[in-house]
CSV table of C-alpha atoms in Angstrom, one decimal:
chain,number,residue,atom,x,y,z
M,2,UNK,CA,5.9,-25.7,30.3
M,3,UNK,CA,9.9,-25.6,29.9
M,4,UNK,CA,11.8,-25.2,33.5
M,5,UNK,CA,15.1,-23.3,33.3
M,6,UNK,CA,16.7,-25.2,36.6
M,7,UNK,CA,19.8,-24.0,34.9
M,8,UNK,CA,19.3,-20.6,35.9
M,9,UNK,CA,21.7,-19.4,38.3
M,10,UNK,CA,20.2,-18.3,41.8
M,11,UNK,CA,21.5,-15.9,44.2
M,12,UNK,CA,20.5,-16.2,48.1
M,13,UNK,CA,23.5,-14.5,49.5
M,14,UNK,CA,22.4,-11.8,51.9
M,15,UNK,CA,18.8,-13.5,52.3
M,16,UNK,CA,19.6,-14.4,55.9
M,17,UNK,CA,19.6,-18.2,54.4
M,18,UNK,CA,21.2,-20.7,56.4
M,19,UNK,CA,22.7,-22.4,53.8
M,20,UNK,CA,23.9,-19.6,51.9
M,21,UNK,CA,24.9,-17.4,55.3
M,22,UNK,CA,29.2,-18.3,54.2
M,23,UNK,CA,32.0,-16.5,53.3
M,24,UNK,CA,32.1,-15.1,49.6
M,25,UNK,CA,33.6,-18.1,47.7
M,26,UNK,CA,32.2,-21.1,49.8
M,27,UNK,CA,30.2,-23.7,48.1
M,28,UNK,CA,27.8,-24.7,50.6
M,29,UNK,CA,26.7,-28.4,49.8
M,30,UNK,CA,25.3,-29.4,53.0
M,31,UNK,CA,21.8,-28.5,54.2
M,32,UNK,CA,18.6,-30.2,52.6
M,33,UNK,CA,17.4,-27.2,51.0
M,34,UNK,CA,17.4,-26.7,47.1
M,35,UNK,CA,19.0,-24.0,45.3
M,36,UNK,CA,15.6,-23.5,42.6
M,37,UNK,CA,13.2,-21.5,42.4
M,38,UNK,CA,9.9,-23.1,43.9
M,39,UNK,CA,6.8,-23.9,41.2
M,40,UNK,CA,5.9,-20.6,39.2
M,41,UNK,CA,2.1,-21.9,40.8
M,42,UNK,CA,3.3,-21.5,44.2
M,43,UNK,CA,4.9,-18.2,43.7
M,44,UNK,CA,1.7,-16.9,41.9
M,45,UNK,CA,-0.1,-17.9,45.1
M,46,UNK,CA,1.7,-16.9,47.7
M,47,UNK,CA,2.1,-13.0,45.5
M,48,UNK,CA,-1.8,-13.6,45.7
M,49,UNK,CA,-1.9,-13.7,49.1
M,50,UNK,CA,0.9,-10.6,49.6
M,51,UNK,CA,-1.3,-8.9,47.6
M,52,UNK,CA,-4.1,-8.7,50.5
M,53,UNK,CA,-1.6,-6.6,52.7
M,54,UNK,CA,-3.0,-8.2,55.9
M,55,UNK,CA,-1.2,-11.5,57.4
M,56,UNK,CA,-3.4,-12.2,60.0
M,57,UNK,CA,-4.5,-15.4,62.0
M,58,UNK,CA,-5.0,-18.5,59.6
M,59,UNK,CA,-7.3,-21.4,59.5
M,60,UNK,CA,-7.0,-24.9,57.9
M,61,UNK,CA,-9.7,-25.2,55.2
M,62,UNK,CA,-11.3,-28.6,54.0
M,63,UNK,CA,-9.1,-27.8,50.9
M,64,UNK,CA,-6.0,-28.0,52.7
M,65,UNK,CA,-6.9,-31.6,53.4
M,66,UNK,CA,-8.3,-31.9,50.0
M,67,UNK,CA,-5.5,-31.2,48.2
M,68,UNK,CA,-3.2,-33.7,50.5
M,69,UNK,CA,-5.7,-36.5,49.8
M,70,UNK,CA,-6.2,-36.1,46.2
M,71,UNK,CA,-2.2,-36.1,46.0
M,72,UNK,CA,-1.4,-39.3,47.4
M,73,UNK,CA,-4.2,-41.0,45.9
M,74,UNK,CA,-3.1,-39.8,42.1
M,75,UNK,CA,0.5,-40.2,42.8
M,76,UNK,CA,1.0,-43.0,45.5
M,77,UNK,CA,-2.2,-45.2,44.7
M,78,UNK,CA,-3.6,-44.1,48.7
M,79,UNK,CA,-6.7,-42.6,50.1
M,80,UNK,CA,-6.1,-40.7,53.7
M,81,UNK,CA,-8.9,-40.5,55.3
M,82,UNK,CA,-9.6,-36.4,55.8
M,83,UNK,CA,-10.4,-37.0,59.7
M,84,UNK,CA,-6.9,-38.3,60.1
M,85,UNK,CA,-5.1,-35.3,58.9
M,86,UNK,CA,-3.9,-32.3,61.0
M,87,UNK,CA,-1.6,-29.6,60.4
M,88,UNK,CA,1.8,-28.9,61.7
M,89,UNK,CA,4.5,-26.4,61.2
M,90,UNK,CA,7.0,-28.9,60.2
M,91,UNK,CA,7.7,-32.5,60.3
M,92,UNK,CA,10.5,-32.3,63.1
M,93,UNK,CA,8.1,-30.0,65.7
M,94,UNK,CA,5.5,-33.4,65.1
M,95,UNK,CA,8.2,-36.0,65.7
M,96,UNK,CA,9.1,-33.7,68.5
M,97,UNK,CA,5.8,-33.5,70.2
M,98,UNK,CA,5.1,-36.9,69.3
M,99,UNK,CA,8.2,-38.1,71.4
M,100,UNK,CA,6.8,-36.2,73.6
M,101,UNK,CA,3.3,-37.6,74.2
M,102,UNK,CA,3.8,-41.0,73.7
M,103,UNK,CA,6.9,-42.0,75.3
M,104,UNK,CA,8.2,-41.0,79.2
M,105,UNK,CA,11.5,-39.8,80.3
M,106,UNK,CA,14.4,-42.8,80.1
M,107,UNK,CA,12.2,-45.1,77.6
M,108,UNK,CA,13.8,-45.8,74.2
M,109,UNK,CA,12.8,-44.5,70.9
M,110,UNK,CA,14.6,-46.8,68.1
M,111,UNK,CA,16.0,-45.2,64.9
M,112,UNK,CA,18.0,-47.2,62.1
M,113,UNK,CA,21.2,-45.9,61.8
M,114,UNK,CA,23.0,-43.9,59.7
M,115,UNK,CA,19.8,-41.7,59.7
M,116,UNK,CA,18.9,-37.7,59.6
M,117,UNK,CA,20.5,-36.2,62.7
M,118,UNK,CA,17.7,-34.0,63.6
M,119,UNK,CA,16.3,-37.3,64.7
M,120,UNK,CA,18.6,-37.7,68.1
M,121,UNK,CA,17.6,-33.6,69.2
M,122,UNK,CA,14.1,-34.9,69.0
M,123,UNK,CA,14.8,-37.8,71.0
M,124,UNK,CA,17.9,-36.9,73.2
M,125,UNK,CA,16.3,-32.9,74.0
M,126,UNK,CA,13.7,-34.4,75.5
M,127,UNK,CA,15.3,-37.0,77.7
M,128,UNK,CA,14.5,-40.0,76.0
M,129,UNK,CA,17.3,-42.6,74.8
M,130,UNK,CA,18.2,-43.4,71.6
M,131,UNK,CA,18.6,-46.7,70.2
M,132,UNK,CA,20.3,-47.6,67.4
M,133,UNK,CA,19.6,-50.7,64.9
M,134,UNK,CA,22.2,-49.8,62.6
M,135,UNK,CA,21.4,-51.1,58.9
M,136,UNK,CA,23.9,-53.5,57.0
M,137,UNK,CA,26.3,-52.2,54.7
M,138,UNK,CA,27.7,-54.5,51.9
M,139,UNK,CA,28.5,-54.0,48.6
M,140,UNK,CA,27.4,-50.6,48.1
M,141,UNK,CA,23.9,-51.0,49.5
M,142,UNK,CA,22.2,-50.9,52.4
M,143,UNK,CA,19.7,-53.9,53.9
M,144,UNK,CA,17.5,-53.9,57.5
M,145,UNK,CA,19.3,-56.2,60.1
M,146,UNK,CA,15.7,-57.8,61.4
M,147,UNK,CA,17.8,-59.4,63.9
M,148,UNK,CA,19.1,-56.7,65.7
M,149,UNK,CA,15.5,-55.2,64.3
M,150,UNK,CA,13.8,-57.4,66.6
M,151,UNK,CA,16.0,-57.4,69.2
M,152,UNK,CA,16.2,-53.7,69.8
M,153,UNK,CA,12.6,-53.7,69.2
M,154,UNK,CA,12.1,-56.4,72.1
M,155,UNK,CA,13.2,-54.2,74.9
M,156,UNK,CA,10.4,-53.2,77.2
M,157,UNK,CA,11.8,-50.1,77.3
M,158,UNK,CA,11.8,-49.6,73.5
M,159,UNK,CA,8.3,-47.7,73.2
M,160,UNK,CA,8.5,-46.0,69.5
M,161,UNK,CA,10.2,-46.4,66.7
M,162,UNK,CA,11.1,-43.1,64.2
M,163,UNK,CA,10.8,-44.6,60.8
M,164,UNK,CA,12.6,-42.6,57.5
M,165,UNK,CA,10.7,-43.4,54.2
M,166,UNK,CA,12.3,-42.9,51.9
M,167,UNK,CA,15.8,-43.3,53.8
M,168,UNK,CA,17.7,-40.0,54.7
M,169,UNK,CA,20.9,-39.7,53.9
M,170,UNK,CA,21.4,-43.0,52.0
M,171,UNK,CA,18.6,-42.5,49.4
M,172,UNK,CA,16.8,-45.7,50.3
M,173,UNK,CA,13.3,-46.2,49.1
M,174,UNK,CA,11.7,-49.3,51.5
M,175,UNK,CA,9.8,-52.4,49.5
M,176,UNK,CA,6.7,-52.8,50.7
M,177,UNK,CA,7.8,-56.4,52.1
M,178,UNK,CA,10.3,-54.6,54.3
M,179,UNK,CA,7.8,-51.8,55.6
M,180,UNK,CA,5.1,-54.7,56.1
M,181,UNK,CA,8.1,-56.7,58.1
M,182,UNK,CA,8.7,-54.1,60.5
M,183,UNK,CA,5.0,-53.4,61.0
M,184,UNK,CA,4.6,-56.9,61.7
M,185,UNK,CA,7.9,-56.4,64.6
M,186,UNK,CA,6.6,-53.3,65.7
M,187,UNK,CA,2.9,-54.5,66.5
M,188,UNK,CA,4.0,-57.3,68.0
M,189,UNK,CA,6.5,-55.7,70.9
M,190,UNK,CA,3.8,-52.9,71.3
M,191,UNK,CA,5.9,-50.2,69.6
M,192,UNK,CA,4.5,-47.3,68.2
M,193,UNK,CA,5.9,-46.6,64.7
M,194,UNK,CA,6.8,-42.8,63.6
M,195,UNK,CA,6.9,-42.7,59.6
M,196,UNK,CA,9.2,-39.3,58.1
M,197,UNK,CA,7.6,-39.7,54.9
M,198,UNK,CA,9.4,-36.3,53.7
M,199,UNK,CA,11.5,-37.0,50.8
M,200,UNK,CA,8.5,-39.3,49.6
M,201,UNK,CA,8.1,-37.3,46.1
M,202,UNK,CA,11.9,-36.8,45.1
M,203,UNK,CA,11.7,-41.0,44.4
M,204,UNK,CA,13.6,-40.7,41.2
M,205,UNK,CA,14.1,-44.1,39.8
M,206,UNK,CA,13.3,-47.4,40.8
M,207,UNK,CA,10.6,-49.0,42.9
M,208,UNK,CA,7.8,-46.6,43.9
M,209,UNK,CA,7.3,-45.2,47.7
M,210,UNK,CA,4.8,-47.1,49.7
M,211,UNK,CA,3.3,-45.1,52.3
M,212,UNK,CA,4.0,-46.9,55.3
M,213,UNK,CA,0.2,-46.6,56.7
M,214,UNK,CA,-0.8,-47.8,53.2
M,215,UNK,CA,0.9,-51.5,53.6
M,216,UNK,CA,-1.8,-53.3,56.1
M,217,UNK,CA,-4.2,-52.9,58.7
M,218,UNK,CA,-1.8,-53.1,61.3
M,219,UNK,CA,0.7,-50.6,59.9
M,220,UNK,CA,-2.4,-48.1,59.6
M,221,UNK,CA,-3.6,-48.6,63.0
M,222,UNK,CA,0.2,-48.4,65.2
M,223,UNK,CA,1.7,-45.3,63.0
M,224,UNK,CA,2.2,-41.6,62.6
M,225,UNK,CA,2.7,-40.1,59.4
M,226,UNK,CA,4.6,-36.9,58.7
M,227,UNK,CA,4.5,-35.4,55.2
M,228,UNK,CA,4.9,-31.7,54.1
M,229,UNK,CA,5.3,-30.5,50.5
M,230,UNK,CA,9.0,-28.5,51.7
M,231,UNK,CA,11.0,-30.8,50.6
M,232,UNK,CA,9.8,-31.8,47.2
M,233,UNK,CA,8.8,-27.6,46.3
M,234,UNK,CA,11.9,-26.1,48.6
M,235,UNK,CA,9.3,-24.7,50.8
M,236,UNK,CA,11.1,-25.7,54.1
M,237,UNK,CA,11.0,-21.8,55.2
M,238,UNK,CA,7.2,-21.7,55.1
M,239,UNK,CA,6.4,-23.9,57.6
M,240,UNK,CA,4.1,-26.0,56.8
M,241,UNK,CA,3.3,-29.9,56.9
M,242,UNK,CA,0.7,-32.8,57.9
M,243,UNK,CA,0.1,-35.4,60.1
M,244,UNK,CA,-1.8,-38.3,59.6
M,245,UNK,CA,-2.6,-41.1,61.7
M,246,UNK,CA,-5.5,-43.6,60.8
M,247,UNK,CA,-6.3,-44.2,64.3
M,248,UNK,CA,-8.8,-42.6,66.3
M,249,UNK,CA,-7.5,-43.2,69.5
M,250,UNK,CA,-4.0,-42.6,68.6
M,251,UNK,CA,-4.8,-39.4,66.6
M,252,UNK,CA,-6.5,-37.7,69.6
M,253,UNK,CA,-3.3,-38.3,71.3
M,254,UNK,CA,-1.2,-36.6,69.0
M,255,UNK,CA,-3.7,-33.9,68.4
M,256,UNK,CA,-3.7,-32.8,72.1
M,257,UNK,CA,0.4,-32.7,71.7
M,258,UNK,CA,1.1,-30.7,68.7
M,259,UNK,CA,-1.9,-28.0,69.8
M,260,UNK,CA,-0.6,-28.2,74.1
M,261,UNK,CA,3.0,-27.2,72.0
M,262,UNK,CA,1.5,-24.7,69.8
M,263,UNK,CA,2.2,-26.2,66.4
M,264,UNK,CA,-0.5,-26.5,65.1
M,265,UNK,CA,-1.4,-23.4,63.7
M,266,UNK,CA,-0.8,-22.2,60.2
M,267,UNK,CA,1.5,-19.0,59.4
M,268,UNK,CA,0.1,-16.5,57.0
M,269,UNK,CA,1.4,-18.4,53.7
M,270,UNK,CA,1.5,-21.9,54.4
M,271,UNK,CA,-1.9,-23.2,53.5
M,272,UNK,CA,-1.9,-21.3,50.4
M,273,UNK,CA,1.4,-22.7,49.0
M,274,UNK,CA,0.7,-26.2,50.1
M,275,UNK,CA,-2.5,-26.4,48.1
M,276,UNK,CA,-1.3,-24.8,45.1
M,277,UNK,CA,1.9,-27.1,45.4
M,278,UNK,CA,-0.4,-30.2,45.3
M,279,UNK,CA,-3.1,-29.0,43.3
M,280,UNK,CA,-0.9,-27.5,40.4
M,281,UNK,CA,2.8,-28.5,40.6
M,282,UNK,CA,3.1,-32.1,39.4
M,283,UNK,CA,4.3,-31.0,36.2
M,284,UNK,CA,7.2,-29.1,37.9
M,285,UNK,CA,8.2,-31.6,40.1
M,286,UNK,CA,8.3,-34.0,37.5
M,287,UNK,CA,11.1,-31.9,35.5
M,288,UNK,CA,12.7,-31.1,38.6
M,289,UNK,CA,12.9,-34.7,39.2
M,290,UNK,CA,14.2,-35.3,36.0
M,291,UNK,CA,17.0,-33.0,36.4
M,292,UNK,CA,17.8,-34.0,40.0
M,293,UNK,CA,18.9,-37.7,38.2
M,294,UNK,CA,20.8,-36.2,35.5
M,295,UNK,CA,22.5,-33.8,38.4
M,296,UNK,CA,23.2,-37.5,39.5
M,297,UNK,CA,24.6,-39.1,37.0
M,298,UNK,CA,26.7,-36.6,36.4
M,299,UNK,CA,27.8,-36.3,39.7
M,300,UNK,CA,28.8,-40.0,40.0
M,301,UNK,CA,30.1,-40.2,36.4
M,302,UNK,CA,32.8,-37.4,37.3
M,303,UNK,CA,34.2,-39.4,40.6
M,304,UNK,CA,34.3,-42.7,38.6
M,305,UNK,CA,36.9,-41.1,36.2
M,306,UNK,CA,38.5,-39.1,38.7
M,307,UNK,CA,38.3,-40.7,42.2
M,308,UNK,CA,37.3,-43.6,42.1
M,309,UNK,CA,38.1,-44.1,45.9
M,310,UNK,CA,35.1,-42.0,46.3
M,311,UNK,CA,32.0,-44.2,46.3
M,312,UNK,CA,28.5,-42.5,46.0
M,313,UNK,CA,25.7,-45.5,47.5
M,314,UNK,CA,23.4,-46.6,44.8
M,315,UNK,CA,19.9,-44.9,45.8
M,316,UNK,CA,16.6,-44.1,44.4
M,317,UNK,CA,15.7,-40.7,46.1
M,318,UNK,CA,16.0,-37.7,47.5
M,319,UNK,CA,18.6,-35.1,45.9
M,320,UNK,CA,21.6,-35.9,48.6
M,321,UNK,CA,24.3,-38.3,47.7
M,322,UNK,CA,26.1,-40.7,50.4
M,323,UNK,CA,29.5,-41.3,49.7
M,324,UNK,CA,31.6,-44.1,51.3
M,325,UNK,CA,35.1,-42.7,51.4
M,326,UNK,CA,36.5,-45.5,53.6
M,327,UNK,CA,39.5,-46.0,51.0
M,328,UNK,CA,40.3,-42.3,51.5
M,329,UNK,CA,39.7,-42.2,55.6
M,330,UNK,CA,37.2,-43.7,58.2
M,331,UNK,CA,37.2,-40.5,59.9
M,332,UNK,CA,35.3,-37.6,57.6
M,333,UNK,CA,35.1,-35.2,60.4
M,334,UNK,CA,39.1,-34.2,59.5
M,335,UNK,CA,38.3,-35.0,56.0
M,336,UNK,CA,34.9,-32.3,55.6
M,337,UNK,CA,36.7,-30.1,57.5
M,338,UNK,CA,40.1,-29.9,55.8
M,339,UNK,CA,38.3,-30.0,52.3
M,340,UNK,CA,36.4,-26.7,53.3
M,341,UNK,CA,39.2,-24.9,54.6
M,342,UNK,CA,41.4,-25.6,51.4
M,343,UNK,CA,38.3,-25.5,48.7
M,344,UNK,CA,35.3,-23.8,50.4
M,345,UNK,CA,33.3,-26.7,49.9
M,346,UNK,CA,31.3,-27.0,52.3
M,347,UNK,CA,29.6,-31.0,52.7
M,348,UNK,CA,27.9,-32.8,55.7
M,349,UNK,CA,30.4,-35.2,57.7
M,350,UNK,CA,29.0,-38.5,57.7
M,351,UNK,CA,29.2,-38.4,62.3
M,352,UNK,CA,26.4,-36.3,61.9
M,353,UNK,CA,24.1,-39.7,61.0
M,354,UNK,CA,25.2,-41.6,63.3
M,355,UNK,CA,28.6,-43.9,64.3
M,356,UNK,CA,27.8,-45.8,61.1
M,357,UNK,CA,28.5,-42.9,58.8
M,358,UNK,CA,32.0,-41.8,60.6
M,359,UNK,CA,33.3,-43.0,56.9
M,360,UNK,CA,30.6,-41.3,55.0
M,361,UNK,CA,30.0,-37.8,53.3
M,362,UNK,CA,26.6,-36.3,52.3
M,363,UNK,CA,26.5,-33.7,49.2
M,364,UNK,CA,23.3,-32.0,48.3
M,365,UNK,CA,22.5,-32.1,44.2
M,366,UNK,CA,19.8,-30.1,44.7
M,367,UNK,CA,21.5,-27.0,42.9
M,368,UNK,CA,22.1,-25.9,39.1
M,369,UNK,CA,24.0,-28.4,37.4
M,370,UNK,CA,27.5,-26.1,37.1
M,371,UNK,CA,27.3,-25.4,41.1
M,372,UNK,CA,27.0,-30.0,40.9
M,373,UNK,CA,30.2,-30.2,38.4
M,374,UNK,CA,31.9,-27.3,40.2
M,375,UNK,CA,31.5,-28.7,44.2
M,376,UNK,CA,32.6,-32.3,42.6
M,377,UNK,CA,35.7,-31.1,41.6
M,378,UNK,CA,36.5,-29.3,44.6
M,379,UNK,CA,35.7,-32.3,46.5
M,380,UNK,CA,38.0,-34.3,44.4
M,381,UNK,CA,40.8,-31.5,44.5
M,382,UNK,CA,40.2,-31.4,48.6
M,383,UNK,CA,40.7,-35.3,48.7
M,384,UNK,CA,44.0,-35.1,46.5
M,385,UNK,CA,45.1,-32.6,49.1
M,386,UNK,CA,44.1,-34.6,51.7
M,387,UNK,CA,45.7,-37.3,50.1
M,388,UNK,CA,49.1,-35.3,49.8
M,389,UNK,CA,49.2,-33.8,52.8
């Protein structure tokens, strides 16, 4: 089947978040894509409208089904049914999770420059985050196991908030570093919580390795936290997993999400999430596939223009970090004055952390002229900025 990702979408007055802007704007923040979901999710979820009654939901043995049989075709790894459990959405688990298996002053450790929603779920509920930023040199990004181990050291340090694949920078972790920081992790008794969102949107590159996947001891000290929203742009629906291989650790987390009432289905989640992993591989494949030429495209048009503009090299996910430390260390002024003179609106690199203050993050995840269009407004903002 052909996919027209071309196609122009309209979401203005759809009470979107990302789309909720003054006529004009570009809005090329948010982690929400701009296509249409798989035609086999939309046939489903018309299916289930079609009843005319939205009432209370359970989780069927399919639900589970279709997770497993997913990551085993796609990632080489077989969950264990027992250890999965519903959840409206990966931040609400993280949430809870923070919740349950840490106390009020202890320290949950994140590597830095990572997704902000990360310090609410830590900071909201009076926990303290610690940083171990990650190494920046030459374009790429490395784990300090140093300051890893340090950080991780602290008795105070109780859990750890992985991202695999890395959000914003697009980093896809080798199974030697995932194995490494088990290894640290087991050893200081930390408990380690793996965002395993952006898993399918690896686009080139070395594979994702599922972090409980990598050894016995990753399986039996982590959390999982997948959901098919990211990959399908079903964020609005609601729906994602949890799996933890242990028992003991699992009940744990069960008793969390359900004491916080997250753990119940809405109306069109289950249905969407099966047909999304039973039927939509050849979809995401294409959408993949067009997410890299968005890409290249993307970084192609600053290399001839503004160069001074410097998108990290990464391997997933349809957001682009871009090191603008020759323009300004301080993006805050720069995202700001670029949407008031272009309407372009991107994410200021503060938002991740102190180690993105020199950083901007542009979602690709739109139709290829909305991609050429919001780079040359962010080129024509920075020659303004430039000139000002």
């Amino acid at each position: 089947m052909i996919y027209d990702f071309d196609k122009l979408t309209d979401r203005t007055g759809s009470n979107s978040m990302k789309w909720d802007v003054p006529v004009g704007d570009l809005p090329m923040w948010v982690a929400d894509m701009d296509f249409e979901t798989a035609p086999e999710v939309i046939d489903a979820i018309h299916k289930k409208v079609s009843l005319g009654i939205f009432g209370y939901t359970d989780v069927p043995d399919e639900w589970s089904d279709a997770y497993i049989s997913w990551w085993e075709r796609r990632h080489g790894y077989k969950m264990d049914s027992d250890g999965l459990m519903f959840c409206t959405g990966v931040v609400p688990a993280i949430s809870s999770i923070v919740r349950k298996l840490t106390t009020p002053a202890e320290k949950v450790l994140i590597q830095t420059p990572v997704y902000n929603i990360f310090y609410n779920s830590i900071l909201n509920n009076g926990r303290v985050v610690l940083e171990s930023p990650l190494s920046y040199k030459d374009g790429a990004y490395r784990i300090d196991y140093v300051d890893l181990e340090e950080k991780l050291s602290d008795p105070q340090t109780t859990l750890m908030v992985l991202c695999n694949p890395h959000n914003p920078i697009g980093k896809v972790w080798s199974k030697e570093s995932l194995a490494r920081i088990g290894d640290l992790c087991h050893k200081y008794n930390v408990v380690v919580v793996s965002d395993e969102i952006h898993c399918d949107l690896v686009l080139e590159g070395d594979a994702y390795t599922p972090f409980a996947s990598v050894s016995k001891t990753c399986a039996s000290n982590s959390i999982t936290c997948i959901a098919p929203s990211k990959a399908f742009n079903l964020a609005g629906l609601q729906s994602a997993a949890i799996y933890v291989p242990d028992e003991r650790l699992r009940h744990k987390v069960n008793r969390r999400i359900n004491t916080d009432e997250v753990a119940e289905p809405n109306a069109f989640a289950i249905e969407a999430s099966i047909a999304a992993w039973q039927q939509g591989g050849q979809w995401l494949d294409a959408l993949k596939a067009y997410i890299l030429e968005n890409r290249k495209v993307a970084e192609a048009q600053l290399a001839k223009k503004m160069p001074g503009l410097k998108p990290v090299n990464a391997t997933a996910t349809y957001l682009m970090w871009i090191d603008c430390s020759e323009i300004t260390v301080d993006t805050d002024k720069l995202c700001a004055f670029i949407r008031e003179k272009t309407g372009l609106y991107v994410s200021k690199g503060s938002s991740y952390g102190n180690q993105g203050r020199a950083f901007v993050r542009m979602n690709l995840g739109t139709q290829r002229d909305r991609v050429l269009e919001g780079v040359n407004r962010l080129i024509d903002g920075v020659i303004a900025y430039n000139n000002r």
